[in-house]
JSON list of C-alpha atoms in Angstrom, two decimals:
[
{"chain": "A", "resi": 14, "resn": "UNK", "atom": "CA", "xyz": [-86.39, -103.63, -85.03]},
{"chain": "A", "resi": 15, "resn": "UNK", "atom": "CA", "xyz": [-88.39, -104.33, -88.07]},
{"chain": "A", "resi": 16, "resn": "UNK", "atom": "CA", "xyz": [-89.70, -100.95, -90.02]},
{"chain": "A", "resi": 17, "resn": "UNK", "atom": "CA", "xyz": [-91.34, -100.18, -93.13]},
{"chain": "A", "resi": 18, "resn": "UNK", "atom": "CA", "xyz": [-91.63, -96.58, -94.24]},
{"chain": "A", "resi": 19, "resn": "UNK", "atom": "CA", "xyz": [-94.21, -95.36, -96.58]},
{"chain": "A", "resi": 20, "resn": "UNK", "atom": "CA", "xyz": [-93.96, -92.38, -99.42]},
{"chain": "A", "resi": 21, "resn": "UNK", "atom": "CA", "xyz": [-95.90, -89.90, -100.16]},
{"chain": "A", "resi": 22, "resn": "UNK", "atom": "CA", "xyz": [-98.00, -90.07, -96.84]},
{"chain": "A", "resi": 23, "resn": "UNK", "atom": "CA", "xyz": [-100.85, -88.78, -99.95]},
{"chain": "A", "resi": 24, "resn": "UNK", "atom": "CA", "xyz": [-100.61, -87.84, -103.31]},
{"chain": "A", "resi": 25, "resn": "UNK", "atom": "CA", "xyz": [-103.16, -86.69, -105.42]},
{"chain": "A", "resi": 26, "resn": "UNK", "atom": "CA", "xyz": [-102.80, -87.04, -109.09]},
{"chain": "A", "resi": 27, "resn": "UNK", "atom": "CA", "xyz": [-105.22, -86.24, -112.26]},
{"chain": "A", "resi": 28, "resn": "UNK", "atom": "CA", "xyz": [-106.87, -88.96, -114.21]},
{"chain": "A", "resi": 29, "resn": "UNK", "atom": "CA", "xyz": [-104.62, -90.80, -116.21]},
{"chain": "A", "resi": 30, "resn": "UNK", "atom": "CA", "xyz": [-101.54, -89.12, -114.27]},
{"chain": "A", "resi": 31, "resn": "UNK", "atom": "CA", "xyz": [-99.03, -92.13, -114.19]},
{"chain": "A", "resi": 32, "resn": "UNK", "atom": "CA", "xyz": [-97.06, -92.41, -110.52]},
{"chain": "A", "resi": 33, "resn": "UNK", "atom": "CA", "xyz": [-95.22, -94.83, -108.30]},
{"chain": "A", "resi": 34, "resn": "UNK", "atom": "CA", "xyz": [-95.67, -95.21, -104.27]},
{"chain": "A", "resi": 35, "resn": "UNK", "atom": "CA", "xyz": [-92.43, -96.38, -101.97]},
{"chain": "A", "resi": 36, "resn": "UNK", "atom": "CA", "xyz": [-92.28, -98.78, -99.69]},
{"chain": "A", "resi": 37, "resn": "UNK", "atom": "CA", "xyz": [-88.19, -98.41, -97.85]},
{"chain": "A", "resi": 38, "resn": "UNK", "atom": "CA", "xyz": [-88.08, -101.77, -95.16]},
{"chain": "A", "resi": 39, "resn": "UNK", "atom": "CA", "xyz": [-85.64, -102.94, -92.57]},
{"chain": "A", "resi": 40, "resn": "UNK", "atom": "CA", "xyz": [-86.00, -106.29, -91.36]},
{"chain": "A", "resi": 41, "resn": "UNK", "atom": "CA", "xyz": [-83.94, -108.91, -90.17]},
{"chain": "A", "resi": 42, "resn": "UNK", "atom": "CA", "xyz": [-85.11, -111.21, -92.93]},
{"chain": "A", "resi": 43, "resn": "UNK", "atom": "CA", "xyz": [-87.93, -111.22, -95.49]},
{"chain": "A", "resi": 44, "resn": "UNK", "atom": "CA", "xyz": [-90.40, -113.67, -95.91]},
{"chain": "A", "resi": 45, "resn": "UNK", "atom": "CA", "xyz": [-92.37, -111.57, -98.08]},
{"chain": "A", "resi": 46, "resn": "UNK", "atom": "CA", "xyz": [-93.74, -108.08, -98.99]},
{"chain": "A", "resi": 47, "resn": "UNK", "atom": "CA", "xyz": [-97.27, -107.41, -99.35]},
{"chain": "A", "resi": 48, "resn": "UNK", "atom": "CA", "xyz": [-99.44, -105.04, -101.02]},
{"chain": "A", "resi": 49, "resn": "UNK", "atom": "CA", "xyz": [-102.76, -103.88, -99.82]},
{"chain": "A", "resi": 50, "resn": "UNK", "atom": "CA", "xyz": [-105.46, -101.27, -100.71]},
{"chain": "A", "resi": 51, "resn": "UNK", "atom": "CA", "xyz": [-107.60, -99.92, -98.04]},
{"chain": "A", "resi": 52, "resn": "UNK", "atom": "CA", "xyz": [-110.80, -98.17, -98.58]},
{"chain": "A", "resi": 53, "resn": "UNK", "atom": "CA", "xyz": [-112.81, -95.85, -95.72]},
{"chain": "A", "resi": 54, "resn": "UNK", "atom": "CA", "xyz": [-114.26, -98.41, -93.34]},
{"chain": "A", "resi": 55, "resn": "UNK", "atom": "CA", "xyz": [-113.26, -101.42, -94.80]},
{"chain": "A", "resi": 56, "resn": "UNK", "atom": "CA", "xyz": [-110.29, -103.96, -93.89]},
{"chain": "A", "resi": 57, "resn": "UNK", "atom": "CA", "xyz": [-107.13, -104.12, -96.05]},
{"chain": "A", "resi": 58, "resn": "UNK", "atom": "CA", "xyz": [-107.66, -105.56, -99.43]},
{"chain": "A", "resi": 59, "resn": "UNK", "atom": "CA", "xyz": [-104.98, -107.99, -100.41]},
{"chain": "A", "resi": 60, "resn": "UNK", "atom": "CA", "xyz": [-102.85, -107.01, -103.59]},
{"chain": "A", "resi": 61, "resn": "UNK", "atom": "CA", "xyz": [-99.48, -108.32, -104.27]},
{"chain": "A", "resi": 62, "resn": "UNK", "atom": "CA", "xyz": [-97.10, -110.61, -102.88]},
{"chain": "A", "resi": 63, "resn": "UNK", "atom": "CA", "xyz": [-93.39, -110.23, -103.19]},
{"chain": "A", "resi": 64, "resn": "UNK", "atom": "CA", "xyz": [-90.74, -112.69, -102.26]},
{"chain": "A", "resi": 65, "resn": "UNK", "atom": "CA", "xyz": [-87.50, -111.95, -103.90]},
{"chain": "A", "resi": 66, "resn": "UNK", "atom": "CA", "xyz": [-85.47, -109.13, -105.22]},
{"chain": "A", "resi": 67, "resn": "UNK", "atom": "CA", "xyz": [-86.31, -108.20, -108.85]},
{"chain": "A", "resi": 68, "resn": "UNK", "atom": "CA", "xyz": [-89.66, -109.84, -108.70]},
{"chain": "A", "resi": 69, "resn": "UNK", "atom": "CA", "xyz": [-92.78, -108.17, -110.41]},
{"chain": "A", "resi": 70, "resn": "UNK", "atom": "CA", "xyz": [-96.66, -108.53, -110.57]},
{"chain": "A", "resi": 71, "resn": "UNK", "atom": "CA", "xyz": [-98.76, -107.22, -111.96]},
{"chain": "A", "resi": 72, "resn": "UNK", "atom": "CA", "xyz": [-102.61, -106.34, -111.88]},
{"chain": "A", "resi": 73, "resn": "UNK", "atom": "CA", "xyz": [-104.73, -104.12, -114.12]},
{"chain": "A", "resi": 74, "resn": "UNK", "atom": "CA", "xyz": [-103.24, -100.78, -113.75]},
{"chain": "A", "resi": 75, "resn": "UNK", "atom": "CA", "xyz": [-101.16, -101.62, -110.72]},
{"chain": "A", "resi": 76, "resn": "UNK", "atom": "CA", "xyz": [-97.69, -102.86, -110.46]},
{"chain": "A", "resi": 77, "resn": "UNK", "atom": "CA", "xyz": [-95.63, -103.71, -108.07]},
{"chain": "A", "resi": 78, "resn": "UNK", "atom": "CA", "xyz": [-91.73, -104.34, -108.23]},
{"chain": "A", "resi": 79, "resn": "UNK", "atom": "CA", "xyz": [-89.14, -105.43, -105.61]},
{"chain": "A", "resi": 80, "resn": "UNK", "atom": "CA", "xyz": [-85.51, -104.96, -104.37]},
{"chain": "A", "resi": 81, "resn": "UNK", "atom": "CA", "xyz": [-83.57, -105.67, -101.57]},
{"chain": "A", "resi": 82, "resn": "UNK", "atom": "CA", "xyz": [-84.07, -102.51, -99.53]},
{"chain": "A", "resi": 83, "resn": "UNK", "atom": "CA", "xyz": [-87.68, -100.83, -100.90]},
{"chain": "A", "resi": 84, "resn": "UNK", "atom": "CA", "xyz": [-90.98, -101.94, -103.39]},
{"chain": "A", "resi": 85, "resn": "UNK", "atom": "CA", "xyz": [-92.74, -99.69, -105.94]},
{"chain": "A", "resi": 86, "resn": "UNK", "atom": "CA", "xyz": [-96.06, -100.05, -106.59]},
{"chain": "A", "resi": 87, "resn": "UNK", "atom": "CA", "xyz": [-96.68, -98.67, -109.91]},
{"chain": "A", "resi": 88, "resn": "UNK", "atom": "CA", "xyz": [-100.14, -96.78, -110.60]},
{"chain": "A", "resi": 89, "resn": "UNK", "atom": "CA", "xyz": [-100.29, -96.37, -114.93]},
{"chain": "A", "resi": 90, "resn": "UNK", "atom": "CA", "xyz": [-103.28, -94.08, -116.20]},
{"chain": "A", "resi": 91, "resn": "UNK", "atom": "CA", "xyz": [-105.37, -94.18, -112.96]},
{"chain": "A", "resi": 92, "resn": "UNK", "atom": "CA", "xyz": [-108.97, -94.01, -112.56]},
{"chain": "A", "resi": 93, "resn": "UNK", "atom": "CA", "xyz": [-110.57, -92.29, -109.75]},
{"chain": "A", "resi": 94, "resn": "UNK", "atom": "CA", "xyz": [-111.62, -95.82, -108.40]},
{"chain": "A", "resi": 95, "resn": "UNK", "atom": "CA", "xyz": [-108.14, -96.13, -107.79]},
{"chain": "A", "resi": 96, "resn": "UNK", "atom": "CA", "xyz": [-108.05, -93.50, -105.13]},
{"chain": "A", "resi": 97, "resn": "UNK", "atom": "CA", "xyz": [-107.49, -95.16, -101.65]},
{"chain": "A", "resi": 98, "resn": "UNK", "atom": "CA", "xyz": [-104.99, -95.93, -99.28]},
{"chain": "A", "resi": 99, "resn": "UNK", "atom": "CA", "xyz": [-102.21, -98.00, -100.36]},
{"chain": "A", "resi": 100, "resn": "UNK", "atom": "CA", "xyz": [-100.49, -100.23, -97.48]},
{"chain": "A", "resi": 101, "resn": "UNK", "atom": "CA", "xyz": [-97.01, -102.06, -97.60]},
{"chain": "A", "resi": 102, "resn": "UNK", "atom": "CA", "xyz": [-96.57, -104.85, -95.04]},
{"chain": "A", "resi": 103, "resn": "UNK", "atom": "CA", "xyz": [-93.80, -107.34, -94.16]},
{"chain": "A", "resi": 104, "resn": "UNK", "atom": "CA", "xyz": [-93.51, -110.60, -93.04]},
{"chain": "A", "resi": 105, "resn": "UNK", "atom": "CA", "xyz": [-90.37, -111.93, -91.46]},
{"chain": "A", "resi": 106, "resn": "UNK", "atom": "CA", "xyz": [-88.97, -115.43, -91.61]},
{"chain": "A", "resi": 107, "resn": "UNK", "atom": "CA", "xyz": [-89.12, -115.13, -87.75]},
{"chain": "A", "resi": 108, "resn": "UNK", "atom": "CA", "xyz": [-92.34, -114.07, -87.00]},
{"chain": "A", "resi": 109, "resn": "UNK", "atom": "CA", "xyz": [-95.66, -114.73, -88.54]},
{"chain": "A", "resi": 110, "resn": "UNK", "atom": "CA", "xyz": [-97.58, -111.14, -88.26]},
{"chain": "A", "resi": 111, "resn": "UNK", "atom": "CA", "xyz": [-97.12, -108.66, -90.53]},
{"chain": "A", "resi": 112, "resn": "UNK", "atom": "CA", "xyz": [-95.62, -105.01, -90.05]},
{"chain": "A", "resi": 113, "resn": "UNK", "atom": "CA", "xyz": [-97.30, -102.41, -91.90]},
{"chain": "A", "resi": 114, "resn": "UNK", "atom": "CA", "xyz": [-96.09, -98.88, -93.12]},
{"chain": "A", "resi": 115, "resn": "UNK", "atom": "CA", "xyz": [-98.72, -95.92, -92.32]},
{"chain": "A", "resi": 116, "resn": "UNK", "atom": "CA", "xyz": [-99.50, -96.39, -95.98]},
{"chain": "A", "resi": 117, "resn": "UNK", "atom": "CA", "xyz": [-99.99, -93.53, -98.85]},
{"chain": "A", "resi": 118, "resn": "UNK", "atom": "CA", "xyz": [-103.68, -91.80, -99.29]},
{"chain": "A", "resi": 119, "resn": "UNK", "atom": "CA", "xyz": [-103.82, -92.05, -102.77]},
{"chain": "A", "resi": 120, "resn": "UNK", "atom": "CA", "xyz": [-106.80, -89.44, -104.58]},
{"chain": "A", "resi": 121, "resn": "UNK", "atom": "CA", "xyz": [-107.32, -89.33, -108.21]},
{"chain": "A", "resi": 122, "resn": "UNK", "atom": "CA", "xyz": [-109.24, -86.54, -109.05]},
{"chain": "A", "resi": 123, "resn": "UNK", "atom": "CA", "xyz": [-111.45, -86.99, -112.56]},
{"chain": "B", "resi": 21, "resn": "UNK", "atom": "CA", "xyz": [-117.45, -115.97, -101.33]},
{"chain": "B", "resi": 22, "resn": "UNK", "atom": "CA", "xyz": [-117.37, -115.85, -97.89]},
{"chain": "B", "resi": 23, "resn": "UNK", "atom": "CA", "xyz": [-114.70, -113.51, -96.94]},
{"chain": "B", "resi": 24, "resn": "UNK", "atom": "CA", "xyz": [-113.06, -113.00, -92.76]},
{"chain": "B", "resi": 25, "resn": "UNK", "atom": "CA", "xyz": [-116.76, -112.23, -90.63]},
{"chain": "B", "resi": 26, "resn": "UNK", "atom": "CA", "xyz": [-116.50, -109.76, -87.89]},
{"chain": "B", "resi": 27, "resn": "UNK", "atom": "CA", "xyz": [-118.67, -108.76, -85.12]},
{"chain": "B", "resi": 28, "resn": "UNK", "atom": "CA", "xyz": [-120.23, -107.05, -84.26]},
{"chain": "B", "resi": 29, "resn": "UNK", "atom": "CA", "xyz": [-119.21, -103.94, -86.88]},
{"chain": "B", "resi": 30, "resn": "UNK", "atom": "CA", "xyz": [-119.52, -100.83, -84.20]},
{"chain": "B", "resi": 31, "resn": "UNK", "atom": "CA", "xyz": [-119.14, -101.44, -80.34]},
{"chain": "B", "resi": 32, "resn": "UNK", "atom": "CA", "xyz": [-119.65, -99.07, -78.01]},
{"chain": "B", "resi": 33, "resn": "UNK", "atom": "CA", "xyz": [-119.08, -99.73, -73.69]},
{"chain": "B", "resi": 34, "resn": "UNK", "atom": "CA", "xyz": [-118.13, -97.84, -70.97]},
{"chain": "B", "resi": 35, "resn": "UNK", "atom": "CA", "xyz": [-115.04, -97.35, -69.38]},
{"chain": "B", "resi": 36, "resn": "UNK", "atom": "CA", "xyz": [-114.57, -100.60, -67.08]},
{"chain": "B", "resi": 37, "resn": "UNK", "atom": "CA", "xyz": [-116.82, -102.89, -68.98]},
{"chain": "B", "resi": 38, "resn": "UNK", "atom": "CA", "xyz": [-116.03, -105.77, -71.17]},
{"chain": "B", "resi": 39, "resn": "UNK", "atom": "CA", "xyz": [-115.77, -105.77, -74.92]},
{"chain": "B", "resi": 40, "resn": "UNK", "atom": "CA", "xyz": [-115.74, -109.14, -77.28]},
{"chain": "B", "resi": 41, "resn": "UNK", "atom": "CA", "xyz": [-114.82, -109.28, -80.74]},
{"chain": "B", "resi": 42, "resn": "UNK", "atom": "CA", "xyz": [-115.73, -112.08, -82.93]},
{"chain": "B", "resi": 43, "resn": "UNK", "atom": "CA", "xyz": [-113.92, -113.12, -85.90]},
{"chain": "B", "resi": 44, "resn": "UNK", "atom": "CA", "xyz": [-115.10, -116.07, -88.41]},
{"chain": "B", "resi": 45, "resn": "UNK", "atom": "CA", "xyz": [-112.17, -116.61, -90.71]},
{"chain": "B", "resi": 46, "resn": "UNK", "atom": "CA", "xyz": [-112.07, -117.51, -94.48]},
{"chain": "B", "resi": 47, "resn": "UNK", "atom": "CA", "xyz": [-113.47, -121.35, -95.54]},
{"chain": "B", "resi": 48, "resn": "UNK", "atom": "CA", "xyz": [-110.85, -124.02, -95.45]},
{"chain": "B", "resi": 49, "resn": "UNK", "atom": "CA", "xyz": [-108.18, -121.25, -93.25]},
{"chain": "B", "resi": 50, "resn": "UNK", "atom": "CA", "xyz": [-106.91, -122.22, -89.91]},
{"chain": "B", "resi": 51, "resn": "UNK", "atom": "CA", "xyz": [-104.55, -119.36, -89.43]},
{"chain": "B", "resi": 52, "resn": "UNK", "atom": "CA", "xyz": [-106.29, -116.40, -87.25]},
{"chain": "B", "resi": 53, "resn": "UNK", "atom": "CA", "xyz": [-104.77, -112.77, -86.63]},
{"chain": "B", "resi": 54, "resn": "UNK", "atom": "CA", "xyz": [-105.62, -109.78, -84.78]},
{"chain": "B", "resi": 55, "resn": "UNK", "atom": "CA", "xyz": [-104.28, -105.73, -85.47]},
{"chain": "B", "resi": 56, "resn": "UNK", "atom": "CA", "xyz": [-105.22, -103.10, -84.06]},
{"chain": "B", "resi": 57, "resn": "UNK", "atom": "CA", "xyz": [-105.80, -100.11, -85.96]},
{"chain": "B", "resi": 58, "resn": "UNK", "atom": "CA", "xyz": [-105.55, -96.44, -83.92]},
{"chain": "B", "resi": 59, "resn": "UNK", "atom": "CA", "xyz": [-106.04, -93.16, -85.54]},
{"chain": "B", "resi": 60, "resn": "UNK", "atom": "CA", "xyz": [-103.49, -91.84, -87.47]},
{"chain": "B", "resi": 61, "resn": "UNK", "atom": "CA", "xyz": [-100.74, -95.04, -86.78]},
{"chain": "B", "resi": 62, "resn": "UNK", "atom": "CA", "xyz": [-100.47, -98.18, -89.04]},
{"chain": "B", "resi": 63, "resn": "UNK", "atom": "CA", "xyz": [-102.16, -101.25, -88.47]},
{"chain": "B", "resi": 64, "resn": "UNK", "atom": "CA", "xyz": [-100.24, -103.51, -85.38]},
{"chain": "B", "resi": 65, "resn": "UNK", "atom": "CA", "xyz": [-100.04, -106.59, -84.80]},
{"chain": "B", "resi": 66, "resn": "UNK", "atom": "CA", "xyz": [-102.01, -108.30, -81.73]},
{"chain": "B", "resi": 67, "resn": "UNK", "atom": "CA", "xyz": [-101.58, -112.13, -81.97]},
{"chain": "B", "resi": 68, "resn": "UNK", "atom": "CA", "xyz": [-101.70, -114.73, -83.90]},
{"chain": "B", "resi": 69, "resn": "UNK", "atom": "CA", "xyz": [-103.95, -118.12, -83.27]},
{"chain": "B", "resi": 70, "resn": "UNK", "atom": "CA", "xyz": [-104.52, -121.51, -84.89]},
{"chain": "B", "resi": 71, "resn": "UNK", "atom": "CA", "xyz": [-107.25, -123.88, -83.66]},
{"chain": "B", "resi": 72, "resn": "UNK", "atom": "CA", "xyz": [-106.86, -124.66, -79.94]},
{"chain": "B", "resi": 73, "resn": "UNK", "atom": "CA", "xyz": [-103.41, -122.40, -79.44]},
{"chain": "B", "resi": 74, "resn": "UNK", "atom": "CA", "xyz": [-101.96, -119.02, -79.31]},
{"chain": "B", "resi": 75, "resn": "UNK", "atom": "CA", "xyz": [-98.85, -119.04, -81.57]},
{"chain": "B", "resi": 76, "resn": "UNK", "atom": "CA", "xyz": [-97.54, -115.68, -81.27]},
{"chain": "B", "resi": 77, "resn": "UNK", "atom": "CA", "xyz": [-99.18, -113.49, -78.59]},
{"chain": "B", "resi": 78, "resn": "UNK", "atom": "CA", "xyz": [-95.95, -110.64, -78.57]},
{"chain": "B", "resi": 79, "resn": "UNK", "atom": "CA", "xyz": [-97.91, -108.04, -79.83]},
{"chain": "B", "resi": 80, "resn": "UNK", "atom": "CA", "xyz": [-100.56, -108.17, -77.04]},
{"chain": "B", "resi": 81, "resn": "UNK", "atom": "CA", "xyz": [-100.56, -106.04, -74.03]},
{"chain": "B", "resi": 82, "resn": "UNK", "atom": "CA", "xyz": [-99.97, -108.20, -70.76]},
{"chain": "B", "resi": 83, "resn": "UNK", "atom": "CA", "xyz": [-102.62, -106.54, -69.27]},
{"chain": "B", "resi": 84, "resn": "UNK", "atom": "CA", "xyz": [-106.91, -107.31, -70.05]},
{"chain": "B", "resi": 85, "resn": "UNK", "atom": "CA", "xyz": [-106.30, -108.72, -73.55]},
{"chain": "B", "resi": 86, "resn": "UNK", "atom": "CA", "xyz": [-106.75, -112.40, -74.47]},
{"chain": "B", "resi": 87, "resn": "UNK", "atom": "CA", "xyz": [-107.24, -113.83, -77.02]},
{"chain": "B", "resi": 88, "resn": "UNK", "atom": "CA", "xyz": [-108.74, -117.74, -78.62]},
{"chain": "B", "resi": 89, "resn": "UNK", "atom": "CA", "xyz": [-109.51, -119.67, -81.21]},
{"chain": "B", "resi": 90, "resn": "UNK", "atom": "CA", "xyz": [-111.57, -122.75, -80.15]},
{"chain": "B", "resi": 91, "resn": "UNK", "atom": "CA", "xyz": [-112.14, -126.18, -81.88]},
{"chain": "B", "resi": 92, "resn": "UNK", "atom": "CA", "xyz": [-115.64, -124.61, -82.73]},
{"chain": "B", "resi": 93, "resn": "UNK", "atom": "CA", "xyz": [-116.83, -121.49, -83.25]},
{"chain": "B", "resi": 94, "resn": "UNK", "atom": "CA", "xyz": [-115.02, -117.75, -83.64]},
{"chain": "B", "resi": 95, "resn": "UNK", "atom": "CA", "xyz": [-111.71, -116.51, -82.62]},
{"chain": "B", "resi": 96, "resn": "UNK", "atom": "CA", "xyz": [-112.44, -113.88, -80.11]},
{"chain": "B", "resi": 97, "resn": "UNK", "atom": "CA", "xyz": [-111.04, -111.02, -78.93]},
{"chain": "B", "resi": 98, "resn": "UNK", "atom": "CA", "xyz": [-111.90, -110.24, -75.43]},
{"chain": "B", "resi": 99, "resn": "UNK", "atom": "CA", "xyz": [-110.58, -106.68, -73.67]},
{"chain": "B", "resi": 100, "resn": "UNK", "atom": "CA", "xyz": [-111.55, -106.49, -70.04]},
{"chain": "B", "resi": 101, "resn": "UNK", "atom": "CA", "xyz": [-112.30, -103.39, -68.08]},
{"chain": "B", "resi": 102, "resn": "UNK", "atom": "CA", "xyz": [-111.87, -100.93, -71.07]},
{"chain": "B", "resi": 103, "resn": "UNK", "atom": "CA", "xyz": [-110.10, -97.19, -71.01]},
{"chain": "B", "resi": 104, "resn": "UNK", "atom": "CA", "xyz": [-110.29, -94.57, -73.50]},
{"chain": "B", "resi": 105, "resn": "UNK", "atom": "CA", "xyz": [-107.30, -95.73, -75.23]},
{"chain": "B", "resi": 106, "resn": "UNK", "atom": "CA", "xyz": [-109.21, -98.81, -76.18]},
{"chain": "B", "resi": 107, "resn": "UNK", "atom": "CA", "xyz": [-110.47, -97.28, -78.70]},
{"chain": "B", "resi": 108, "resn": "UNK", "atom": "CA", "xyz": [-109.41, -98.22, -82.30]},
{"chain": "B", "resi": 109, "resn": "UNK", "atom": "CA", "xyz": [-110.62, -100.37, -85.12]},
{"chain": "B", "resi": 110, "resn": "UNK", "atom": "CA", "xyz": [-109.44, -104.25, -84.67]},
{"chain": "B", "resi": 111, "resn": "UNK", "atom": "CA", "xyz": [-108.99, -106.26, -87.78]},
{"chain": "B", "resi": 112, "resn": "UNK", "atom": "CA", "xyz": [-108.86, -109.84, -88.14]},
{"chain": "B", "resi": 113, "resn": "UNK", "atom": "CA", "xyz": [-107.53, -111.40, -90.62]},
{"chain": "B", "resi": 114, "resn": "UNK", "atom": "CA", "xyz": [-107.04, -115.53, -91.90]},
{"chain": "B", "resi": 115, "resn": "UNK", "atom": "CA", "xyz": [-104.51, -117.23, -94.24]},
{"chain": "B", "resi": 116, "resn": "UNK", "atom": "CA", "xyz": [-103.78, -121.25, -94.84]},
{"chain": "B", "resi": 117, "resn": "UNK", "atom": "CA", "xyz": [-100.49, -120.84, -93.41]},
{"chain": "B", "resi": 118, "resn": "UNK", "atom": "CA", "xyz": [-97.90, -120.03, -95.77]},
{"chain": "B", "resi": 119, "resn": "UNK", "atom": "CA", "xyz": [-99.43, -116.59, -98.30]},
{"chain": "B", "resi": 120, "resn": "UNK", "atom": "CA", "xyz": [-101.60, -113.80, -97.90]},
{"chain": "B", "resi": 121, "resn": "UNK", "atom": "CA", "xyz": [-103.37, -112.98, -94.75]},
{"chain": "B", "resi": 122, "resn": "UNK", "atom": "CA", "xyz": [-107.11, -112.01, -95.97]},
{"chain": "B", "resi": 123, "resn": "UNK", "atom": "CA", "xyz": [-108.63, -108.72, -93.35]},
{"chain": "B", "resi": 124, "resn": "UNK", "atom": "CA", "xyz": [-112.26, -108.35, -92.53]},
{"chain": "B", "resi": 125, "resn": "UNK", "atom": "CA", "xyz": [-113.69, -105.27, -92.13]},
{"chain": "B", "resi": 126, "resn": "UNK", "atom": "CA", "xyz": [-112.82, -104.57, -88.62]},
{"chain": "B", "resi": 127, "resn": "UNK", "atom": "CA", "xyz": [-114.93, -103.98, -85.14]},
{"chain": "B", "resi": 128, "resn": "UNK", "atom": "CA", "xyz": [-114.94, -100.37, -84.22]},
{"chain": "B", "resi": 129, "resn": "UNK", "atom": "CA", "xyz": [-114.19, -100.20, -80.53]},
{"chain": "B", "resi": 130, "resn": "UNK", "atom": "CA", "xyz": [-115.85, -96.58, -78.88]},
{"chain": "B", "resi": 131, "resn": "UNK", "atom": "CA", "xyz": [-114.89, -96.65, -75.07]},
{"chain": "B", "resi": 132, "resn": "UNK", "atom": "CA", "xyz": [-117.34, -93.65, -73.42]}
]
């Protein structure tokens, strides 16, 4: 069974506080890992996409890095507009929906 | 920049009744998915549609859920005779295919 596992369930860091969020995933074969940001209310935001081991992209102060077992996304010097939840999602070459972690409440406090 | 459309934004029925979700995706995207969002779990995936067919339906109970995407018009989401557990926030999302699937801001489904 396909599983993605999310760490910290939250974290709350100071402005500017530099910090990475985990994303460990079993699947029987990646088709791609996703990034999304979700704020209270609102549907998933898209982010990143990830395809192959040692790939990287990159957005304003967001990051997001990829091996064969688990992604990083990066947070450098956030801003309290960054505070949200952060979800990790995979795709599988055999299937076409995505399976999401429980994702990491992210707060930055000013 | 017309984003995924859903409606309506809050539903509320009865246990029994019927509740329909309507999804408009992105311009130019054929590619239609449903999740279903319940307190406290991830987001799970329903089904997922392109015009005319259901292409992957294995997330969908096998009981009062269905699910379309016609020539014209919305994808919808119908539930019939609603329970409690009903209740969640379902999120459609679009894509062309191959990349990102793009989420609208969700239906909030409140079964009294």
């Amino acid at each position: 069974e396909d599983q993605v596992t999310q760490s910290p369930e939250a974290l709350r860091l100071q402005e500017g506080e530099s910090s990475s969020l985990n994303c460990s995933y079993t699947v029987s074969g990646l088709r791609g890992l996703f990034w999304y940001r979700q704020d209270p209310g609102k549907g998933p935001e898209f982010l990143f996409t990830l395809y192959s081991a040692g790939e990287e992209k990159e957005k304003e102060r967001l990051k997001a890095t990829l091996t064969k077992k688990e992604s990083f996304l990066h947070i450098t010097a956030p801003k309290p507009e960054d505070s949200a939840t952060y979800l990790c999602a995979v795709q599988v070459l055999s299937a076409d929906g995505l399976t999401f972690g429980k994702g990491t409440h992210l707060i930055i406090q000013p | 920049n017309a984003g995924v459309m859903q409606n309506p934004r809050h539903l509320v029925r009865r246990r029994g009744q019927e509740a329909r979700l309507r999804c408009s995706p992105m311009k130019g995207h054929s590619h239609v998915y449903w999740y279903r969002q319940l307190p406290e779990e991830g987001l799970k995936f329903m089904v997922y549609l392109q015009k005319e067919n259901i292409i992957d339906e294995s997330g969908m109970p096998k009981e009062r859920f269905s699910a379309e995407f016609p020539k014209e018009g919305p994808s919808i989401l119908r539930i019939q005779q609603v329970v409690r557990g009903d209740s969640a926030a379902y999120f459609c999302a679009s894509s062309l295919g191959e990349g990102p699937q793009h989420f609208g801001d969700g239906t909030r489904l409140s079964i009294l």
